[in-house]
Amino acid sequence: MELLTLRDLFFCAGNKIILNRLSLTVAACEIHALIGTNGSGKSTLASMVMGCEGYTPASGDIILDGRSINDLKIHERARLGIAMAWQEPVRFEGIGITEYLTLGDSNLDPATLLTAVGLEPSLYLQRQVDRSLSGGERRRIELASVLGLKPRLAILDEPDSGIDMLSTGDIISVVKRFKDNGAAVLLITHQEEITHIADRASLMHKGQIISTGKSATIKAWYKERKYQAGNGEE
Ligand code: ADP
Ligand code: MG
């Protein structure tokens, strides 16, 4: 059963085509890796599925559970179970970590969420989301908050990126946690090492999905393309 179907999405910014008739499906409970070089349009796609302001497709459909959600706003999509961890974490400067993790549901146990992302609760529960946290700690806390939302579809945009990035092992354990909770995960990355935990993977290039299949196959394709391009860029 398809949870998410993207059909023929087209999107321009200025006079540049960013998404070029992109189609993709994510099944319920599936871990689907989306891999592609920088600038291929991955974050744009993520923002469009989440329903962020300014990311309305020029044409094409975003379908959840067989129904178009094109006209739904970000909070309406959140209510239907879509959640996203951003490539650039949103700043909630000054809010307590405990408060941040229980914003959506005061019954949640923040300690359990912190443990799930590899943080020792006693070291963080009394702290604030502020500059004293490293980039990696912020990313973990953001992932913990997305876990706490108990989404049906979690979009994780490059959880492996950043200065003190999460290790492949960290990502794998968080993604497994989502899966155990019954969520599907769209796992966006430009690191092919991450893709092996995926049930399927798709390769994105210049705003299109050029291949979907087993992650090992897609990983090989991706490496080949990088090799041809010489430096991993477009
Ligand atoms: P990725 O996440 O795969 O690195 P992005 O979706 O961030 O790719 O960007 C895809 C392309 O769209 C890039 O060439 C980027 O410069 C361009 N782009 C993204 N957002 C905008 C915008 N608001 N205005 C103009 N160009 C944009
Ligand atoms: Mg990106």
mmCIF file of C-alpha atoms and ligand atoms in Angstrom:
data_model
loop_
_atom_site.group_PDB
_atom_site.id
_atom_site.type_symbol
_atom_site.label_atom_id
_atom_site.label_comp_id
_atom_site.label_asym_id
_atom_site.label_seq_id
_atom_site.Cartn_x
_atom_site.Cartn_y
_atom_site.Cartn_z
ATOM 1 C CA MET A 1 0.000 0.000 0.000
ATOM 2 C CA GLU A 2 1.412 3.374 -0.996
ATOM 3 C CA LEU A 3 1.503 5.928 1.750
ATOM 4 C CA LEU A 4 2.908 8.758 -0.361
ATOM 5 C CA THR A 5 2.731 9.154 -4.120
ATOM 6 C CA LEU A 6 4.414 12.047 -5.884
ATOM 7 C CA ARG A 7 3.294 12.408 -9.454
ATOM 8 C CA ASP A 8 4.911 14.604 -12.085
ATOM 9 C CA LEU A 9 5.961 17.383 -9.722
ATOM 10 C CA PHE A 10 7.258 20.445 -11.478
ATOM 11 C CA PHE A 11 8.774 23.429 -9.708
ATOM 12 C CA CYS A 12 10.810 26.458 -10.809
ATOM 13 C CA ALA A 13 12.609 29.095 -8.764
ATOM 14 C CA GLY A 14 13.285 32.207 -10.803
ATOM 15 C CA ASN A 15 13.800 30.790 -14.272
ATOM 16 C CA LYS A 16 15.557 27.646 -13.063
ATOM 17 C CA ILE A 17 13.808 24.278 -13.132
ATOM 18 C CA ILE A 18 14.345 22.685 -9.702
ATOM 19 C CA LEU A 19 11.939 19.733 -9.887
ATOM 20 C CA ASN A 20 11.342 18.378 -13.351
ATOM 21 C CA ARG A 21 8.273 16.101 -13.517
ATOM 22 C CA LEU A 22 9.436 14.159 -10.494
ATOM 23 C CA SER A 23 7.589 10.987 -9.520
ATOM 24 C CA LEU A 24 8.200 8.812 -6.467
ATOM 25 C CA THR A 25 6.285 6.496 -4.144
ATOM 26 C CA VAL A 26 6.883 5.642 -0.494
ATOM 27 C CA ALA A 27 5.073 2.613 0.918
ATOM 28 C CA ALA A 28 3.667 2.464 4.444
ATOM 29 C CA CYS A 29 6.416 1.528 6.937
ATOM 30 C CA GLU A 30 9.078 1.685 4.228
ATOM 31 C CA ILE A 31 12.537 3.144 4.728
ATOM 32 C CA HIS A 32 13.152 4.891 1.434
ATOM 33 C CA ALA A 33 16.520 6.528 0.860
ATOM 34 C CA LEU A 34 16.675 9.535 -1.451
ATOM 35 C CA ILE A 35 20.197 10.059 -2.655
ATOM 36 C CA GLY A 36 21.642 12.677 -4.978
ATOM 37 C CA THR A 37 24.456 15.190 -5.246
ATOM 38 C CA ASN A 38 24.223 18.697 -3.788
ATOM 39 C CA GLY A 39 21.820 20.842 -5.750
ATOM 40 C CA SER A 40 19.816 17.963 -7.227
ATOM 41 C CA GLY A 41 16.656 19.268 -5.498
ATOM 42 C CA LYS A 42 16.307 16.965 -2.473
ATOM 43 C CA SER A 43 15.623 19.655 0.136
ATOM 44 C CA THR A 44 13.225 21.423 -2.224
ATOM 45 C CA LEU A 45 11.294 18.187 -2.593
ATOM 46 C CA ALA A 46 11.223 17.682 1.181
ATOM 47 C CA SER A 47 9.877 21.200 1.764
ATOM 48 C CA MET A 48 7.251 20.644 -0.907
ATOM 49 C CA VAL A 49 5.994 17.402 0.640
ATOM 50 C CA MET A 50 5.871 19.056 4.075
ATOM 51 C CA GLY A 51 3.906 21.968 2.574
ATOM 52 C CA CYS A 52 6.304 24.782 3.374
ATOM 53 C CA GLU A 53 5.432 28.296 2.253
ATOM 54 C CA GLY A 54 6.763 29.044 -1.231
ATOM 55 C CA TYR A 55 7.050 25.399 -2.302
ATOM 56 C CA THR A 56 3.746 24.878 -4.091
ATOM 57 C CA PRO A 57 4.273 22.736 -7.198
ATOM 58 C CA ALA A 58 3.579 24.455 -10.521
ATOM 59 C CA SER A 59 2.016 21.171 -11.606
ATOM 60 C CA GLY A 60 1.772 17.600 -10.400
ATOM 61 C CA ASP A 61 0.262 15.925 -7.347
ATOM 62 C CA ILE A 62 1.251 15.096 -3.794
ATOM 63 C CA ILE A 63 -0.939 12.186 -2.707
ATOM 64 C CA LEU A 64 -1.197 10.766 0.805
ATOM 65 C CA ASP A 65 -3.319 7.662 1.353
ATOM 66 C CA GLY A 66 -4.731 8.031 -2.156
ATOM 67 C CA ARG A 67 -5.888 11.615 -1.661
ATOM 68 C CA SER A 68 -4.305 14.811 -2.963
ATOM 69 C CA ILE A 69 -2.851 17.003 -0.239
ATOM 70 C CA ASN A 70 -1.692 19.728 -2.660
ATOM 71 C CA ASP A 71 -4.040 22.270 -1.096
ATOM 72 C CA LEU A 72 -3.247 21.441 2.537
ATOM 73 C CA LYS A 73 -1.116 23.749 4.640
ATOM 74 C CA ILE A 74 1.884 22.629 6.652
ATOM 75 C CA HIS A 75 -0.034 22.168 9.931
ATOM 76 C CA GLU A 76 -2.784 20.213 8.173
ATOM 77 C CA ARG A 77 -0.181 17.884 6.694
ATOM 78 C CA ALA A 78 1.398 17.555 10.132
ATOM 79 C CA ARG A 79 -1.978 16.523 11.502
ATOM 80 C CA LEU A 80 -2.155 13.787 8.849
ATOM 81 C CA GLY A 81 1.162 12.444 10.154
ATOM 82 C CA ILE A 82 3.897 14.054 8.074
ATOM 83 C CA ALA A 83 6.875 15.353 10.047
ATOM 84 C CA MET A 84 10.248 16.648 8.990
ATOM 85 C CA ALA A 85 13.708 17.114 10.452
ATOM 86 C CA TRP A 86 15.302 19.972 8.544
ATOM 87 C CA GLN A 87 18.749 20.083 7.020
ATOM 88 C CA GLU A 88 19.172 23.436 8.780
ATOM 89 C CA PRO A 89 17.569 22.920 12.199
ATOM 90 C CA VAL A 90 14.896 25.450 13.077
ATOM 91 C CA ARG A 91 15.975 27.753 15.879
ATOM 92 C CA PHE A 92 13.895 27.554 19.015
ATOM 93 C CA GLU A 93 16.375 29.681 20.884
ATOM 94 C CA GLY A 94 15.955 29.711 24.641
ATOM 95 C CA ILE A 95 13.186 27.133 25.047
ATOM 96 C CA GLY A 96 13.876 24.359 27.549
ATOM 97 C CA ILE A 97 14.823 21.020 25.981
ATOM 98 C CA THR A 98 12.178 19.219 28.064
ATOM 99 C CA GLU A 99 9.552 21.727 26.955
ATOM 100 C CA TYR A 100 10.670 21.495 23.311
ATOM 101 C CA LEU A 101 10.353 17.706 23.304
ATOM 102 C CA THR A 102 6.882 17.734 24.832
ATOM 103 C CA LEU A 103 5.373 20.601 22.797
ATOM 104 C CA GLY A 104 3.174 18.283 20.755
ATOM 105 C CA ASP A 105 2.151 15.940 23.575
ATOM 106 C CA SER A 106 2.697 16.595 27.258
ATOM 107 C CA ASN A 107 2.408 12.855 28.014
ATOM 108 C CA LEU A 108 5.669 12.116 26.213
ATOM 109 C CA ASP A 109 8.679 11.111 28.256
ATOM 110 C CA PRO A 110 11.542 13.389 27.165
ATOM 111 C CA ALA A 111 14.137 11.084 28.736
ATOM 112 C CA THR A 112 13.054 8.190 26.506
ATOM 113 C CA LEU A 113 13.263 10.417 23.434
ATOM 114 C CA LEU A 114 16.740 11.667 24.345
ATOM 115 C CA THR A 115 17.976 8.128 24.957
ATOM 116 C CA ALA A 116 16.657 7.089 21.544
ATOM 117 C CA VAL A 117 18.917 9.632 19.860
ATOM 118 C CA GLY A 118 21.979 8.735 21.908
ATOM 119 C CA LEU A 119 21.883 11.553 24.466
ATOM 120 C CA GLU A 120 22.168 10.928 28.216
ATOM 121 C CA PRO A 121 18.928 12.463 29.598
ATOM 122 C CA SER A 122 20.383 13.721 32.886
ATOM 123 C CA LEU A 123 22.830 15.930 30.958
ATOM 124 C CA TYR A 124 20.167 17.607 28.830
ATOM 125 C CA LEU A 125 16.758 17.673 30.541
ATOM 126 C CA GLN A 126 17.500 20.886 32.472
ATOM 127 C CA ARG A 127 19.221 22.684 29.589
ATOM 128 C CA GLN A 128 17.921 25.093 26.986
ATOM 129 C CA VAL A 129 18.005 24.911 23.206
ATOM 130 C CA ASP A 130 20.709 27.533 22.772
ATOM 131 C CA ARG A 131 24.243 28.125 21.555
ATOM 132 C CA SER A 132 25.736 25.962 24.249
ATOM 133 C CA LEU A 133 24.599 22.934 22.242
ATOM 134 C CA SER A 134 26.845 21.666 19.476
ATOM 135 C CA GLY A 135 25.460 21.245 15.976
ATOM 136 C CA GLY A 136 25.309 17.483 16.451
ATOM 137 C CA GLU A 137 23.452 17.829 19.762
ATOM 138 C CA ARG A 138 20.919 20.135 18.093
ATOM 139 C CA ARG A 139 20.354 17.656 15.316
ATOM 140 C CA ARG A 140 19.836 14.850 17.812
ATOM 141 C CA ILE A 141 17.373 16.904 19.816
ATOM 142 C CA GLU A 142 15.506 17.791 16.655
ATOM 143 C CA LEU A 143 15.342 14.128 15.663
ATOM 144 C CA ALA A 144 14.070 13.329 19.168
ATOM 145 C CA SER A 145 11.303 15.889 18.750
ATOM 146 C CA VAL A 146 10.294 14.380 15.394
ATOM 147 C CA LEU A 147 10.241 10.920 17.019
ATOM 148 C CA GLY A 148 7.951 12.349 19.689
ATOM 149 C CA LEU A 149 5.492 13.491 17.025
ATOM 150 C CA LYS A 150 4.943 9.795 16.147
ATOM 151 C CA PRO A 151 4.609 10.551 12.448
ATOM 152 C CA ARG A 152 3.400 8.131 9.790
ATOM 153 C CA LEU A 153 5.908 9.668 7.382
ATOM 154 C CA ALA A 154 9.168 11.125 8.713
ATOM 155 C CA ILE A 155 11.242 13.145 6.265
ATOM 156 C CA LEU A 156 14.829 13.306 7.501
ATOM 157 C CA ASP A 157 16.857 15.752 5.422
ATOM 158 C CA GLU A 158 20.536 14.841 5.630
ATOM 159 C CA PRO A 159 20.632 13.816 9.306
ATOM 160 C CA ASP A 160 24.257 12.933 8.560
ATOM 161 C CA SER A 161 25.248 16.472 7.560
ATOM 162 C CA GLY A 162 26.781 19.178 9.717
ATOM 163 C CA ILE A 163 30.067 19.853 11.425
ATOM 164 C CA ASP A 164 30.034 17.217 14.156
ATOM 165 C CA MET A 165 27.745 14.975 12.201
ATOM 166 C CA LEU A 166 25.952 11.905 13.458
ATOM 167 C CA SER A 167 27.690 8.668 12.604
ATOM 168 C CA THR A 168 26.155 6.131 10.261
ATOM 169 C CA GLY A 169 25.463 3.961 13.336
ATOM 170 C CA ASP A 170 23.582 6.810 15.044
ATOM 171 C CA ILE A 171 21.416 7.358 11.979
ATOM 172 C CA ILE A 172 20.694 3.663 11.643
ATOM 173 C CA SER A 173 19.498 3.392 15.229
ATOM 174 C CA VAL A 174 17.257 6.459 14.922
ATOM 175 C CA VAL A 175 15.780 5.274 11.634
ATOM 176 C CA LYS A 176 15.105 1.848 13.163
ATOM 177 C CA ARG A 177 13.328 3.581 15.996
ATOM 178 C CA PHE A 178 11.014 5.311 13.509
ATOM 179 C CA LYS A 179 10.394 1.996 11.805
ATOM 180 C CA ASP A 180 9.584 0.298 15.126
ATOM 181 C CA ASN A 181 7.024 3.047 15.722
ATOM 182 C CA GLY A 182 5.351 2.119 12.429
ATOM 183 C CA ALA A 183 6.564 5.152 10.490
ATOM 184 C CA ALA A 184 7.736 5.293 6.913
ATOM 185 C CA VAL A 185 10.973 7.267 6.505
ATOM 186 C CA LEU A 186 12.124 9.301 3.541
ATOM 187 C CA LEU A 187 15.817 9.410 4.345
ATOM 188 C CA ILE A 188 17.589 12.103 2.355
ATOM 189 C CA THR A 189 21.348 11.853 2.091
ATOM 190 C CA HIS A 190 24.270 12.390 -0.204
ATOM 191 C CA GLN A 191 26.276 9.667 1.540
ATOM 192 C CA GLU A 192 25.852 6.313 -0.100
ATOM 193 C CA GLU A 193 26.901 4.483 3.107
ATOM 194 C CA ILE A 194 23.584 5.377 4.713
ATOM 195 C CA THR A 195 21.452 3.830 1.991
ATOM 196 C CA HIS A 196 22.017 0.216 3.009
ATOM 197 C CA ILE A 197 19.493 0.444 5.842
ATOM 198 C CA ALA A 198 16.813 1.397 3.335
ATOM 199 C CA ASP A 199 14.200 -1.014 1.971
ATOM 200 C CA ARG A 200 14.438 0.847 -1.321
ATOM 201 C CA ALA A 201 16.369 3.800 -2.624
ATOM 202 C CA SER A 202 15.864 6.416 -5.309
ATOM 203 C CA LEU A 203 18.510 8.371 -7.147
ATOM 204 C CA MET A 204 17.775 12.028 -7.779
ATOM 205 C CA HIS A 205 19.522 13.993 -10.478
ATOM 206 C CA LYS A 206 18.672 17.473 -11.765
ATOM 207 C CA GLY A 207 15.206 17.488 -10.270
ATOM 208 C CA GLN A 208 14.164 14.031 -11.413
ATOM 209 C CA ILE A 209 14.149 10.530 -9.979
ATOM 210 C CA ILE A 210 16.267 8.681 -12.479
ATOM 211 C CA SER A 211 16.116 5.266 -10.817
ATOM 212 C CA THR A 212 14.383 3.474 -7.920
ATOM 213 C CA GLY A 213 15.321 0.036 -6.696
ATOM 214 C CA LYS A 214 17.303 -1.971 -4.189
ATOM 215 C CA SER A 215 19.636 0.260 -2.239
ATOM 216 C CA ALA A 216 22.758 -1.649 -3.342
ATOM 217 C CA THR A 217 21.841 -1.105 -6.990
ATOM 218 C CA ILE A 218 21.094 2.583 -6.512
ATOM 219 C CA LYS A 219 24.253 3.062 -4.487
ATOM 220 C CA ALA A 220 26.297 1.610 -7.350
ATOM 221 C CA TRP A 221 24.571 3.911 -9.828
ATOM 222 C CA TYR A 222 25.254 6.907 -7.656
ATOM 223 C CA LYS A 223 28.934 6.099 -7.288
ATOM 224 C CA GLU A 224 29.232 5.634 -11.020
ATOM 225 C CA ARG A 225 27.660 9.023 -11.724
ATOM 226 C CA LYS A 226 29.904 10.733 -9.220
ATOM 227 C CA TYR A 227 32.853 9.101 -10.839
ATOM 228 C CA GLN A 228 31.787 10.317 -14.281
ATOM 229 C CA ALA A 229 31.235 13.838 -12.993
ATOM 230 C CA GLY A 230 34.733 13.779 -11.573
ATOM 231 C CA ASN A 231 34.183 15.632 -8.304
ATOM 232 C CA GLY A 232 30.790 14.585 -7.022
ATOM 233 C CA GLU A 233 29.145 17.806 -8.151
ATOM 234 C CA GLU A 234 26.839 18.439 -11.072
HETATM 235 P P1 ADP B 1 19.784 19.576 -2.499
HETATM 236 O O1 ADP B 1 19.021 19.536 -1.210
HETATM 237 O O2 ADP B 1 19.668 18.330 -3.310
HETATM 238 O O3 ADP B 1 21.215 19.956 -2.301
HETATM 239 P P2 ADP B 1 18.177 21.925 -3.054
HETATM 240 O O4 ADP B 1 16.772 21.477 -3.130
HETATM 241 O O5 ADP B 1 18.615 22.598 -1.822
HETATM 242 O O6 ADP B 1 19.134 20.710 -3.420
HETATM 243 O O7 ADP B 1 18.467 22.912 -4.261
HETATM 244 C C1 ADP B 1 18.213 22.540 -5.606
HETATM 245 C C2 ADP B 1 18.527 23.700 -6.530
HETATM 246 O O8 ADP B 1 17.557 24.719 -6.326
HETATM 247 C C3 ADP B 1 19.868 24.359 -6.282
HETATM 248 O O9 ADP B 1 20.406 24.700 -7.537
HETATM 249 C C4 ADP B 1 19.497 25.596 -5.493
HETATM 250 O O10 ADP B 1 20.438 26.621 -5.693
HETATM 251 C C5 ADP B 1 18.171 25.940 -6.061
HETATM 252 N N1 ADP B 1 17.264 26.632 -5.136
HETATM 253 C C6 ADP B 1 16.778 26.150 -3.980
HETATM 254 N N2 ADP B 1 15.967 27.032 -3.387
HETATM 255 C C7 ADP B 1 15.944 28.121 -4.199
HETATM 256 C C8 ADP B 1 15.292 29.385 -4.160
HETATM 257 N N3 ADP B 1 14.480 29.727 -3.160
HETATM 258 N N4 ADP B 1 15.519 30.241 -5.181
HETATM 259 C C9 ADP B 1 16.332 29.913 -6.194
HETATM 260 N N5 ADP B 1 16.960 28.736 -6.298
HETATM 261 C C10 ADP B 1 16.775 27.848 -5.328
HETATM 262 MG MG MG B 2 19.605 19.675 0.754
#
